[in-house]
GROMACS .gro file of C-alpha atoms in nm:
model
  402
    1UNK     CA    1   4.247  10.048  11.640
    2UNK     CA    2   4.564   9.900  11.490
    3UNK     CA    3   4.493   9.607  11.738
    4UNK     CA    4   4.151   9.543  11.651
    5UNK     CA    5   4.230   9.526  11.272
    6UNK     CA    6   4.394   9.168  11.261
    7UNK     CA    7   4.112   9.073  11.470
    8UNK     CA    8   3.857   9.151  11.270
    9UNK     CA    9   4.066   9.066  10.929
   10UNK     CA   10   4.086   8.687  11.116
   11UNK     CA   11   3.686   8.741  11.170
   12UNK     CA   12   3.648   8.857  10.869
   13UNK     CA   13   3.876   8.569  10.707
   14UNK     CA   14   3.699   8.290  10.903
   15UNK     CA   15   3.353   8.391  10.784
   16UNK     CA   16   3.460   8.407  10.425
   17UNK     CA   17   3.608   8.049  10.467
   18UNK     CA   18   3.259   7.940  10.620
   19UNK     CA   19   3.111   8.136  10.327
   20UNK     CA   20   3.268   7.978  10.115
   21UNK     CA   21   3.277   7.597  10.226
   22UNK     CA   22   2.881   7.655  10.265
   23UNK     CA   23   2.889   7.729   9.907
   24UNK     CA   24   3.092   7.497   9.811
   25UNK     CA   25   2.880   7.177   9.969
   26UNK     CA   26   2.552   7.374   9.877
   27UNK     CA   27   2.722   7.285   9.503
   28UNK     CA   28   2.761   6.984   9.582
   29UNK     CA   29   2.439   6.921   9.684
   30UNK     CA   30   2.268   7.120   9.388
   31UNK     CA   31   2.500   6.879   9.141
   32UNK     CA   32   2.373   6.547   9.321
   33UNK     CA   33   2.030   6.626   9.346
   34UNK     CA   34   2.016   6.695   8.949
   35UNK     CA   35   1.942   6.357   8.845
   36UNK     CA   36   1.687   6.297   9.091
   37UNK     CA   37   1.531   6.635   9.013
   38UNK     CA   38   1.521   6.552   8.661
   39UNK     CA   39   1.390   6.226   8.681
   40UNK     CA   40   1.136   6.374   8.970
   41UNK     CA   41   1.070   6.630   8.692
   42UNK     CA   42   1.018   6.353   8.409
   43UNK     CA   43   0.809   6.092   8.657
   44UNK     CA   44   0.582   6.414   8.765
   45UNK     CA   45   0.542   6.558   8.437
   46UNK     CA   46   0.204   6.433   8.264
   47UNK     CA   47   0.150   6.225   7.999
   48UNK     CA   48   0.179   6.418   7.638
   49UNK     CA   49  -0.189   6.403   7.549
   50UNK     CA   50  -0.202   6.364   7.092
   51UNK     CA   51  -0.470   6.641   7.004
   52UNK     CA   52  -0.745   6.462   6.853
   53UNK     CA   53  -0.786   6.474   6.517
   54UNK     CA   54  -1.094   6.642   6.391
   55UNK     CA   55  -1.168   6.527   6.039
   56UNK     CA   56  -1.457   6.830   5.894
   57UNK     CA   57  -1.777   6.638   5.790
   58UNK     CA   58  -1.851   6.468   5.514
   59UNK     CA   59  -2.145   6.658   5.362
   60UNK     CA   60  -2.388   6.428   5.160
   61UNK     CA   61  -2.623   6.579   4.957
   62UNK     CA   62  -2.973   6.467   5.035
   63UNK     CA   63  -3.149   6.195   4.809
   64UNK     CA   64  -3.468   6.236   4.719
   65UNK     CA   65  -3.657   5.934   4.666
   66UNK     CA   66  -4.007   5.921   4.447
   67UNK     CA   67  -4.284   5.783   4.646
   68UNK     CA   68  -4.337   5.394   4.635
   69UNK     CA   69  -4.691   5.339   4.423
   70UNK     CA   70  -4.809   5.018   4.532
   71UNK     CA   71  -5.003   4.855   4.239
   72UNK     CA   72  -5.356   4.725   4.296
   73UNK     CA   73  -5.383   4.384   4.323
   74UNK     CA   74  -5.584   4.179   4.075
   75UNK     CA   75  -5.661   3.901   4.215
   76UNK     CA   76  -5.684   3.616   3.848
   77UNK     CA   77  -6.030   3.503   3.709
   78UNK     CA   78  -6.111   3.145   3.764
   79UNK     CA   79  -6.071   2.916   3.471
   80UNK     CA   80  -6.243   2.638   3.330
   81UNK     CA   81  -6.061   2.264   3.363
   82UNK     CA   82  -5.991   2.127   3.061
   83UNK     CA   83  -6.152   1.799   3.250
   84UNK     CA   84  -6.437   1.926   3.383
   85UNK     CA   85  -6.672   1.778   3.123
   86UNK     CA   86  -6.537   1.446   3.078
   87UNK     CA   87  -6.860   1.319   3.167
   88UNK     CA   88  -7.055   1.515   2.929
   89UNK     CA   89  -6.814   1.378   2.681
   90UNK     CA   90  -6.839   1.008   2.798
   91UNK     CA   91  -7.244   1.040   2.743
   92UNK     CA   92  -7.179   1.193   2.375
   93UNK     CA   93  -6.983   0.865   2.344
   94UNK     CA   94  -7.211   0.632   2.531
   95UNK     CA   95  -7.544   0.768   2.312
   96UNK     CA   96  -7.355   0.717   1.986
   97UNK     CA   97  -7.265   0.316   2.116
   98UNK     CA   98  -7.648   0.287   2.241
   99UNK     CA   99  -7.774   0.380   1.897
  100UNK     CA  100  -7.487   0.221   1.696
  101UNK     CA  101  -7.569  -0.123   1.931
  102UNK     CA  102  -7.940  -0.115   1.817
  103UNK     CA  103  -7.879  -0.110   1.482
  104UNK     CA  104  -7.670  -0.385   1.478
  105UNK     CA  105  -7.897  -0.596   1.682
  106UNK     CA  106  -8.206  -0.548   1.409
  107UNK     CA  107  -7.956  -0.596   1.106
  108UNK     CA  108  -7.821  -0.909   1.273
  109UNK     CA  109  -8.206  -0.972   1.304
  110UNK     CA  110  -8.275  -0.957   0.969
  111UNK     CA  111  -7.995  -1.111   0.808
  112UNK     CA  112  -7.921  -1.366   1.029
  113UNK     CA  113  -7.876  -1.709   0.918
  114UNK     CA  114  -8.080  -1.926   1.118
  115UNK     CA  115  -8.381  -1.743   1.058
  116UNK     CA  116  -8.249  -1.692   0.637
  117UNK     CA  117  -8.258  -2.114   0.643
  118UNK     CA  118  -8.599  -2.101   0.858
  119UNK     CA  119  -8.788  -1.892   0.619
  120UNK     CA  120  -8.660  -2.115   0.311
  121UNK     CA  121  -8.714  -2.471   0.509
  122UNK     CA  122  -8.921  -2.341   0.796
  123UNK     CA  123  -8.966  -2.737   0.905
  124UNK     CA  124  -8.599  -2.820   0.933
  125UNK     CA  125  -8.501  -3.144   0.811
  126UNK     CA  126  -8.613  -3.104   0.470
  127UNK     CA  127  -8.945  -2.994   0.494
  128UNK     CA  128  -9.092  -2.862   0.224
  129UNK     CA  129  -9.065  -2.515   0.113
  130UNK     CA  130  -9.451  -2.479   0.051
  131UNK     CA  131  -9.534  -2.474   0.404
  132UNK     CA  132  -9.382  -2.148   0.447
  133UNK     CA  133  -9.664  -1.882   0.546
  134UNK     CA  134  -9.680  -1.526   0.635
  135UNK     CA  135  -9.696  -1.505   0.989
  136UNK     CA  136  -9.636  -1.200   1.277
  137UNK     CA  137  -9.394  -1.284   1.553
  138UNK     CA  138  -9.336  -1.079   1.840
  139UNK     CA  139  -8.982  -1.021   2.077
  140UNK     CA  140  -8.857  -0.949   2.401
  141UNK     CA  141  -8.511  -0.917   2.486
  142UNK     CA  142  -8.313  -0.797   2.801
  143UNK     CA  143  -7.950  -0.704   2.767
  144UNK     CA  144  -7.646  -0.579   2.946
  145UNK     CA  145  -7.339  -0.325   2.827
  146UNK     CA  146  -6.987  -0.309   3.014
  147UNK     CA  147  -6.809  -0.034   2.835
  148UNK     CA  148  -6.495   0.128   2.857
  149UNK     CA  149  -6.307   0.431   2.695
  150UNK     CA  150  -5.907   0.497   2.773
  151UNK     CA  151  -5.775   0.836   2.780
  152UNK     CA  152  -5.699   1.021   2.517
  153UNK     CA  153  -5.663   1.405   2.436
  154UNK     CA  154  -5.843   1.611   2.715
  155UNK     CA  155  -6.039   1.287   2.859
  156UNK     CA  156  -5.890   1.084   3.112
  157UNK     CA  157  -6.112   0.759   3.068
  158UNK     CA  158  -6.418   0.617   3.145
  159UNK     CA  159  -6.636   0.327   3.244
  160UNK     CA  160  -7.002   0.265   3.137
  161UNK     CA  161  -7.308   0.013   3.253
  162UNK     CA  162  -7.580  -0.004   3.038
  163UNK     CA  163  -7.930  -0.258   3.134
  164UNK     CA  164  -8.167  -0.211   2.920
  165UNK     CA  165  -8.507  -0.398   2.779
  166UNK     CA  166  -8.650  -0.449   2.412
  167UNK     CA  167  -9.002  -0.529   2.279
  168UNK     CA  168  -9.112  -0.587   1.942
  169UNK     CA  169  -9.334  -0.666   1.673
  170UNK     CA  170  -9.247  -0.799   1.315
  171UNK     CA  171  -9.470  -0.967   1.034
  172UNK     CA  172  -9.375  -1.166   0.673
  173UNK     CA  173  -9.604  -0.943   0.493
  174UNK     CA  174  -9.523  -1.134   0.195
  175UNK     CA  175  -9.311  -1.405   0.139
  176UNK     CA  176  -8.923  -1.323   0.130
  177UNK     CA  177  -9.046  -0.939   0.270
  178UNK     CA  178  -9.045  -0.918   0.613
  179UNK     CA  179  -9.097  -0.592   0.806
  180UNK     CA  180  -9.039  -0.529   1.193
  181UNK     CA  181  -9.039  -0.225   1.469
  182UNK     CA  182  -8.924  -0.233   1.814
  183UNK     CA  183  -8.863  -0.027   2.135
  184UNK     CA  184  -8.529   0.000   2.298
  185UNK     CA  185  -8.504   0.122   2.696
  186UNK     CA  186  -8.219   0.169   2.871
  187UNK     CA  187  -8.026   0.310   3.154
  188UNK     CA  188  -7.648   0.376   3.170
  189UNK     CA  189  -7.446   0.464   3.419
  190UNK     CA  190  -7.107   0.686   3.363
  191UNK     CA  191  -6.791   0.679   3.584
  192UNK     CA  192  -6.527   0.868   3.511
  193UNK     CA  193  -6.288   0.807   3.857
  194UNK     CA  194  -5.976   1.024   3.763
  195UNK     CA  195  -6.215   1.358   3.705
  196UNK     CA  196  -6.423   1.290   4.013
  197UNK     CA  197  -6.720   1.295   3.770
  198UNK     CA  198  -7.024   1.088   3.723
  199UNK     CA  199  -7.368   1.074   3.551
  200UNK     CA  200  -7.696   0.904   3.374
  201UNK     CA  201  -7.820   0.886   3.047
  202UNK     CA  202  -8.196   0.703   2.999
  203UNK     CA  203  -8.234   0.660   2.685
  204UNK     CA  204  -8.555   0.567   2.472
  205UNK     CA  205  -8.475   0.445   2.064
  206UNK     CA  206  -8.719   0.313   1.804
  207UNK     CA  207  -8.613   0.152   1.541
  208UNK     CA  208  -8.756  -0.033   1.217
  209UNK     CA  209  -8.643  -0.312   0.996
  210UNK     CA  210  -8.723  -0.437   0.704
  211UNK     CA  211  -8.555  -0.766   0.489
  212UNK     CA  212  -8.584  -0.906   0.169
  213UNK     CA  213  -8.500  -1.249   0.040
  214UNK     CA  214  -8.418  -1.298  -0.323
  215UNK     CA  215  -8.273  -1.642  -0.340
  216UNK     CA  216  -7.965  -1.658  -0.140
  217UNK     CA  217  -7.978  -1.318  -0.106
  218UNK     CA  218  -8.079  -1.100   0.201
  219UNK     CA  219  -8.085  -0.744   0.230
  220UNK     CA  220  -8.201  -0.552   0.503
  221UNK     CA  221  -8.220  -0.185   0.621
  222UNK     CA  222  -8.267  -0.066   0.970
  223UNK     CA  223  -8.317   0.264   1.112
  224UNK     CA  224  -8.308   0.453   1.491
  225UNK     CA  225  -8.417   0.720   1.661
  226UNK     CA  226  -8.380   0.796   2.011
  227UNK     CA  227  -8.408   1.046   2.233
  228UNK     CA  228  -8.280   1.072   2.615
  229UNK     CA  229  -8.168   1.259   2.940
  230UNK     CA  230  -7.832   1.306   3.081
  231UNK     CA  231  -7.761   1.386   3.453
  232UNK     CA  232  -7.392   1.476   3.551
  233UNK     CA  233  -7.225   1.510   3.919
  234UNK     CA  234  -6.913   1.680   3.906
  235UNK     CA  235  -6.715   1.712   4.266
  236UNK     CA  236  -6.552   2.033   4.360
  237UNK     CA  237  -6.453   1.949   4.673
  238UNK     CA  238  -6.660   2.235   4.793
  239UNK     CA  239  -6.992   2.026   4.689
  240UNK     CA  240  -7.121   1.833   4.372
  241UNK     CA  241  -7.183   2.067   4.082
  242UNK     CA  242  -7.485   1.888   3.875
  243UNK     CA  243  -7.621   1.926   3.522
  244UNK     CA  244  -7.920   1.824   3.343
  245UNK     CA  245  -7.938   1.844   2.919
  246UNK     CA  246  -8.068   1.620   2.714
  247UNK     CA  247  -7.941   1.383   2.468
  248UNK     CA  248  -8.069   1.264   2.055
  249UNK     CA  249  -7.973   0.944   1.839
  250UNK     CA  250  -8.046   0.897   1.469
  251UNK     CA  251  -7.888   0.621   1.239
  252UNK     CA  252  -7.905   0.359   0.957
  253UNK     CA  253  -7.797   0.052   0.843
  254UNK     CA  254  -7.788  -0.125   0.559
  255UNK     CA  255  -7.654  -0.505   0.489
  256UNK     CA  256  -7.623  -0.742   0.193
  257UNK     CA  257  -7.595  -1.101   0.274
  258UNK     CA  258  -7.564  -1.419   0.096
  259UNK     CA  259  -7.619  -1.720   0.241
  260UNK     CA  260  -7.420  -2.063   0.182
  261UNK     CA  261  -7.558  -2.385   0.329
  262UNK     CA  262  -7.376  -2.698   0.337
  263UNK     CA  263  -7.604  -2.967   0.507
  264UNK     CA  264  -7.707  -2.811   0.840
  265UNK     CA  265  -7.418  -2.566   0.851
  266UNK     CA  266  -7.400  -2.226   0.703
  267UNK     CA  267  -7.110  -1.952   0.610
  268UNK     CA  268  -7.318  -1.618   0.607
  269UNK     CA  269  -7.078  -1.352   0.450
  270UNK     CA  270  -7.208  -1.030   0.505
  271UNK     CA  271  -7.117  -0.616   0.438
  272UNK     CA  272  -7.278  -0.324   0.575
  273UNK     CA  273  -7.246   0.015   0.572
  274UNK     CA  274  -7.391   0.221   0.888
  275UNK     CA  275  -7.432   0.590   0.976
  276UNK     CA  276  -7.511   0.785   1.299
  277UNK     CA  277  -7.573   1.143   1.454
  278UNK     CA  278  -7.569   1.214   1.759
  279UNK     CA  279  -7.637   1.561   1.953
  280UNK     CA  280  -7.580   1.614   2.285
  281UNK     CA  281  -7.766   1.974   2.458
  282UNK     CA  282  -7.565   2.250   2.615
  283UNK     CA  283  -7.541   2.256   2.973
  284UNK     CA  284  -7.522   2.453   3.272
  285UNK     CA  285  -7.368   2.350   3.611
  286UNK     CA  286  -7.527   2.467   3.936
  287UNK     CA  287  -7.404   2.383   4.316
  288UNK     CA  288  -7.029   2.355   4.369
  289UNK     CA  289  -6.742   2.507   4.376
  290UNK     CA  290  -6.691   2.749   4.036
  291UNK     CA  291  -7.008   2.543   3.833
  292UNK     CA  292  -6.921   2.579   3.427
  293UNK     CA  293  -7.159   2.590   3.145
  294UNK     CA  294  -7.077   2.365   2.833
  295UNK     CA  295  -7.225   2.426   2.471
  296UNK     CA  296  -7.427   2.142   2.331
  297UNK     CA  297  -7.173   1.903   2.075
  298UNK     CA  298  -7.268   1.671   1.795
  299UNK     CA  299  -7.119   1.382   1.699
  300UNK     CA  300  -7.122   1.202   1.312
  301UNK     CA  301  -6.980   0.833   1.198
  302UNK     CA  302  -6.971   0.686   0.871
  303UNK     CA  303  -6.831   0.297   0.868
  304UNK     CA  304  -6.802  -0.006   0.694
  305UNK     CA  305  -6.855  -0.367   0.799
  306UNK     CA  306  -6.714  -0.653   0.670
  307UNK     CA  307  -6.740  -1.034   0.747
  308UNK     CA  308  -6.895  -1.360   0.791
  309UNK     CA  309  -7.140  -1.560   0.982
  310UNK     CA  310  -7.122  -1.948   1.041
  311UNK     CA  311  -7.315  -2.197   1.230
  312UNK     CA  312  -7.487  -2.514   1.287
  313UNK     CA  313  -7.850  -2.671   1.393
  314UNK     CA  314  -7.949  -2.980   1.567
  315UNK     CA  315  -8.288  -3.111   1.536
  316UNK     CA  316  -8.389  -3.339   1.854
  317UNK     CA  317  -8.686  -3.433   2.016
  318UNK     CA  318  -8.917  -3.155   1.796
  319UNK     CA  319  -8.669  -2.904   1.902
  320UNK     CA  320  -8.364  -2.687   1.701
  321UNK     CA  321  -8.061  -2.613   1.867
  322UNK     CA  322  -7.867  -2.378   1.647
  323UNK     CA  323  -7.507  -2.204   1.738
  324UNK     CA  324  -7.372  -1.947   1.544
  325UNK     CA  325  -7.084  -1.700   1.559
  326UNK     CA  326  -6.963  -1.419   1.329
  327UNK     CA  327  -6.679  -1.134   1.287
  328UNK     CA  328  -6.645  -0.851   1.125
  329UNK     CA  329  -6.371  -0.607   1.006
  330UNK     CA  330  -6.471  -0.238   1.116
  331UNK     CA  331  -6.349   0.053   0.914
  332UNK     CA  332  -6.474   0.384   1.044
  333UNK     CA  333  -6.397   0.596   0.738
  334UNK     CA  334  -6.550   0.918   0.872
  335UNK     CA  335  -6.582   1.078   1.187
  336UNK     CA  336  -6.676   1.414   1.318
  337UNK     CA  337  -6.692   1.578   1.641
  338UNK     CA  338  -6.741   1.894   1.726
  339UNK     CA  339  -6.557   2.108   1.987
  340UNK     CA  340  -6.719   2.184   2.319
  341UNK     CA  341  -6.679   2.538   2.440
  342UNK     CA  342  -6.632   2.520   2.855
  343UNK     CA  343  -6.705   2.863   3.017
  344UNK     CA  344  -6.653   3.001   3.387
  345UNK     CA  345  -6.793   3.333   3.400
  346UNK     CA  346  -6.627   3.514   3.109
  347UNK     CA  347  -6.374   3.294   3.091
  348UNK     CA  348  -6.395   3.013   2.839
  349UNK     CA  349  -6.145   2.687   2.673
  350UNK     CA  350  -6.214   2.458   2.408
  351UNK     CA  351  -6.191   2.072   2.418
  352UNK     CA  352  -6.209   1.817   2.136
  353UNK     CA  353  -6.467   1.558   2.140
  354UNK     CA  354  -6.379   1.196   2.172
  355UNK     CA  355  -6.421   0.914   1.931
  356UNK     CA  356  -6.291   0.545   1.816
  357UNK     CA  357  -5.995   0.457   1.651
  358UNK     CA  358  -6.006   0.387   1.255
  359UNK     CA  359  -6.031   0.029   1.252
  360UNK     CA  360  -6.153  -0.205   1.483
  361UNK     CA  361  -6.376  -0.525   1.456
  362UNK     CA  362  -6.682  -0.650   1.574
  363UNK     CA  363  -6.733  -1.014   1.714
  364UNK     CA  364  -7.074  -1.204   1.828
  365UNK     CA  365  -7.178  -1.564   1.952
  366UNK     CA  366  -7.514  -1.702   1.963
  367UNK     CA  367  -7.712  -1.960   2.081
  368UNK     CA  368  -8.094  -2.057   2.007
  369UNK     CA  369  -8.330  -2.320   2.082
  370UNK     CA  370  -8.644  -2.330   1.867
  371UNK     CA  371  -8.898  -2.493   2.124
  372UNK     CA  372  -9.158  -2.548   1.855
  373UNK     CA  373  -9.281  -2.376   1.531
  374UNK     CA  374  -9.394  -2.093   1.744
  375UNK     CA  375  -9.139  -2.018   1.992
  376UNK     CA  376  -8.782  -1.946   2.053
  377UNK     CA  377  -8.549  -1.875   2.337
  378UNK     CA  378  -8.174  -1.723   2.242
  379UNK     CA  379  -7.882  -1.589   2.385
  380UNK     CA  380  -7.632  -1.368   2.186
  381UNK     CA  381  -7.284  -1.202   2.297
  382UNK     CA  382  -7.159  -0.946   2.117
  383UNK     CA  383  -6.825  -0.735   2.121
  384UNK     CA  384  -6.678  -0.419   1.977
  385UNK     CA  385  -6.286  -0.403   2.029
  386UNK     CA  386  -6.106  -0.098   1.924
  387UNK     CA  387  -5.777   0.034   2.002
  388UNK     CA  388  -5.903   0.281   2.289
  389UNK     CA  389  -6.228   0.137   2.392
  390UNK     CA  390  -6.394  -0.175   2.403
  391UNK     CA  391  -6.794  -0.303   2.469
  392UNK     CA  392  -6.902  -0.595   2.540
  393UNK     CA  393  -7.301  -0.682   2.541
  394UNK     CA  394  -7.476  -0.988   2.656
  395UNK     CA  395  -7.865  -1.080   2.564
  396UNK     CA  396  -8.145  -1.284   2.646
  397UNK     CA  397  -8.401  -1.313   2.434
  398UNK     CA  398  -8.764  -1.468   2.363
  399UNK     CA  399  -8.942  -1.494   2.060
  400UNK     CA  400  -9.307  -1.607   1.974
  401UNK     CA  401  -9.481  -1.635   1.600
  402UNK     CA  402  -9.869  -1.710   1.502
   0.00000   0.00000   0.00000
């Protein structure tokens, strides 16, 4: 036994030195395999994942919104232009020239020299006085108008053409009275370009005359009525819109004279005072694109004339050539016109009427050859010249007395 004890203390000894050199490298081992462990631990360990923040909702309160009323829609009334009756304007002016052109042409008539020194020395050359006998004589004249109006107010202008023809009949009832009456036709047409408008006015005036010598003295009165129809065209661009109305003319004229002769020439000064009224009838448009309706407009003119005649004869071969011109200061010292109500279903404007300028003149040629005692050819200009509108007239005549 006591032999087997330092056996097994040496057994016991050596396995206790293994013991403990196994636990000493297994130390060791643990130590050096901490890093790698830890950074095994660190590359294996997941990502730290942020919590998301939840942010509460945002609680709106509903909005209520009132119900979008959609007005109706009014869809605008057409309205009258305030050019779409230039036309019917240009006829209110054209009628008023017609009739104011007449009266001038039977007061020049009356008063005019040549036939003022033929009623006192109807011979020529110094024929005696005593053969002058009552006698009838009878006229025809043809004639031509180019007229023209500028703008002004509501009207954008206008261009006229007048032909027209004139009879008549006259008679020295007694000596130094002489009477006449005559019959004035004519056509005119209206263009009025910028307005797209046109139209017609036929017009029929009669007119009377009546002179008497005292001396070197003339007077004379004249007086015209006339009556006519006016036919517009109006373009829409959707068609013509087209009106029919008709048209009136009444005036007078009265004209002192005195006449101065110096051999075979003359100075003639003369002053007259003239009046006319015109009326023009309501109208209504049909055809077209939006056709108006126009009430009817008058139109008034109070003027005075004032100025001279001269001219000169030539006696040849049986035969007097006389030529003649005169001029005359115009003073229109009154005019009216009315307003013209335009209407387009219930819509309606108002436009002014149009008229001449305050003063203006007058200005006339003439030229006659007395073929015998009985018989007469002529030609006569005469011009009107205003500030916004001018006419100009040219006429030949004939002439025959018994």
């Amino acid at each position: 036994m006591r032999d087997d004890a330092p056996h097994l203390m040496r057994i016991a000894s050596s396995r206790t030195h293994r013991f403990g050199s196994a636990l000493i490298v297994g130390c060791i081992v643990a130590i050096a395999s901490l890093p790698t462990a830890a950074y095994a631990q660190f590359a294996a360990a997941p990502p730290t994942t942020t919590p998301p923040v939840t942010t509460p909702p945002v609680t709106t309160p509903p909005v209520t919104t009132p119900p979008i009323t959609t007005p109706p829609v009014v869809t605008p009334l057409p309205v009258p232009g305030r050019t779409d009756i230039n036309s019917a304007m240009s006829a209110g002016m054209a009628i008023t020239d017609l009739g104011s052109n007449f009266l001038r042409r039977l007061g020049n008539q009356a008063t005019y020299g040549f036939n003022t020194a033929l009623r006192s020395n109807p011979g020529g050359g110094g024929a005696s006085e005593s053969t002058e006998t009552p006698r009838y004589r009878t006229w025809g004249e043809l004639y031509g108008v180019s007229a023209r109006t500028s703008s002004q107010g509501d009207f954008v202008g206008d261009r006229r053409r007048t032909f027209g023809g004139v009879a008549g009949f006259g008679a020295r009832v007694a000596p130094g009275f002489n009477v006449g009456v005559s019959v004035d036709q004519s056509h005119t047409g209206i263009d009025v370009p910028l307005a797209l408008q046109s139209a017609t006015l036929d017009l029929t005036q009669i007119g009377v005359n009546a002179s008497l010598d005292k001396g070197p003295w003339t007077w004379a009165i004249a007086a015209v009525h006339g009556f006519g129809n006016i036919n517009s065209s109006r373009d829409t661009g959707l068609g013509l819109a087209k009106a029919g109305y008709n048209a009136r003319i009444d005036g007078v004229l009265t004209e002192l004279s005195y006449f101065w002769g110096i051999d075979q020439s003359r100075v003639v000064p003369k002053a007259a005072f003239e009046y006319v009224h015109s009326k023009t009838g309501s109208l209504q448009e049909f055809g077209g694109l939006d056709p108006v309706a126009a009430s009817g407009a008058t139109a008034e003119r109070s003027r005075f004339l004032i100025g001279a005649e001269v001219g000169h004869y030539w006696i040849f071969d049986g035969k007097i050539l006389d030529l003649s011109a005169y001029g005359k200061f115009v003073d229109n010292v009154s005019q009216k016109f009315d307003p013209i109500t335009v209407s387009l279903g219930p819509e309606s404007i108002t436009v002014q009427g149009i008229g001449e300028s305050r003063y203006g003149a007058d200005v006339g040629a003439a030229a006659s050859l007395m073929l015998s005692n009985t018989a007469r050819v002529y030609l006569n200009y005469d011009g009107k010249l205003r500030a916004a509108s001018q006419s100009h007239q040219g006429t030949v005549g004939v002439e025959f007395k018994w």
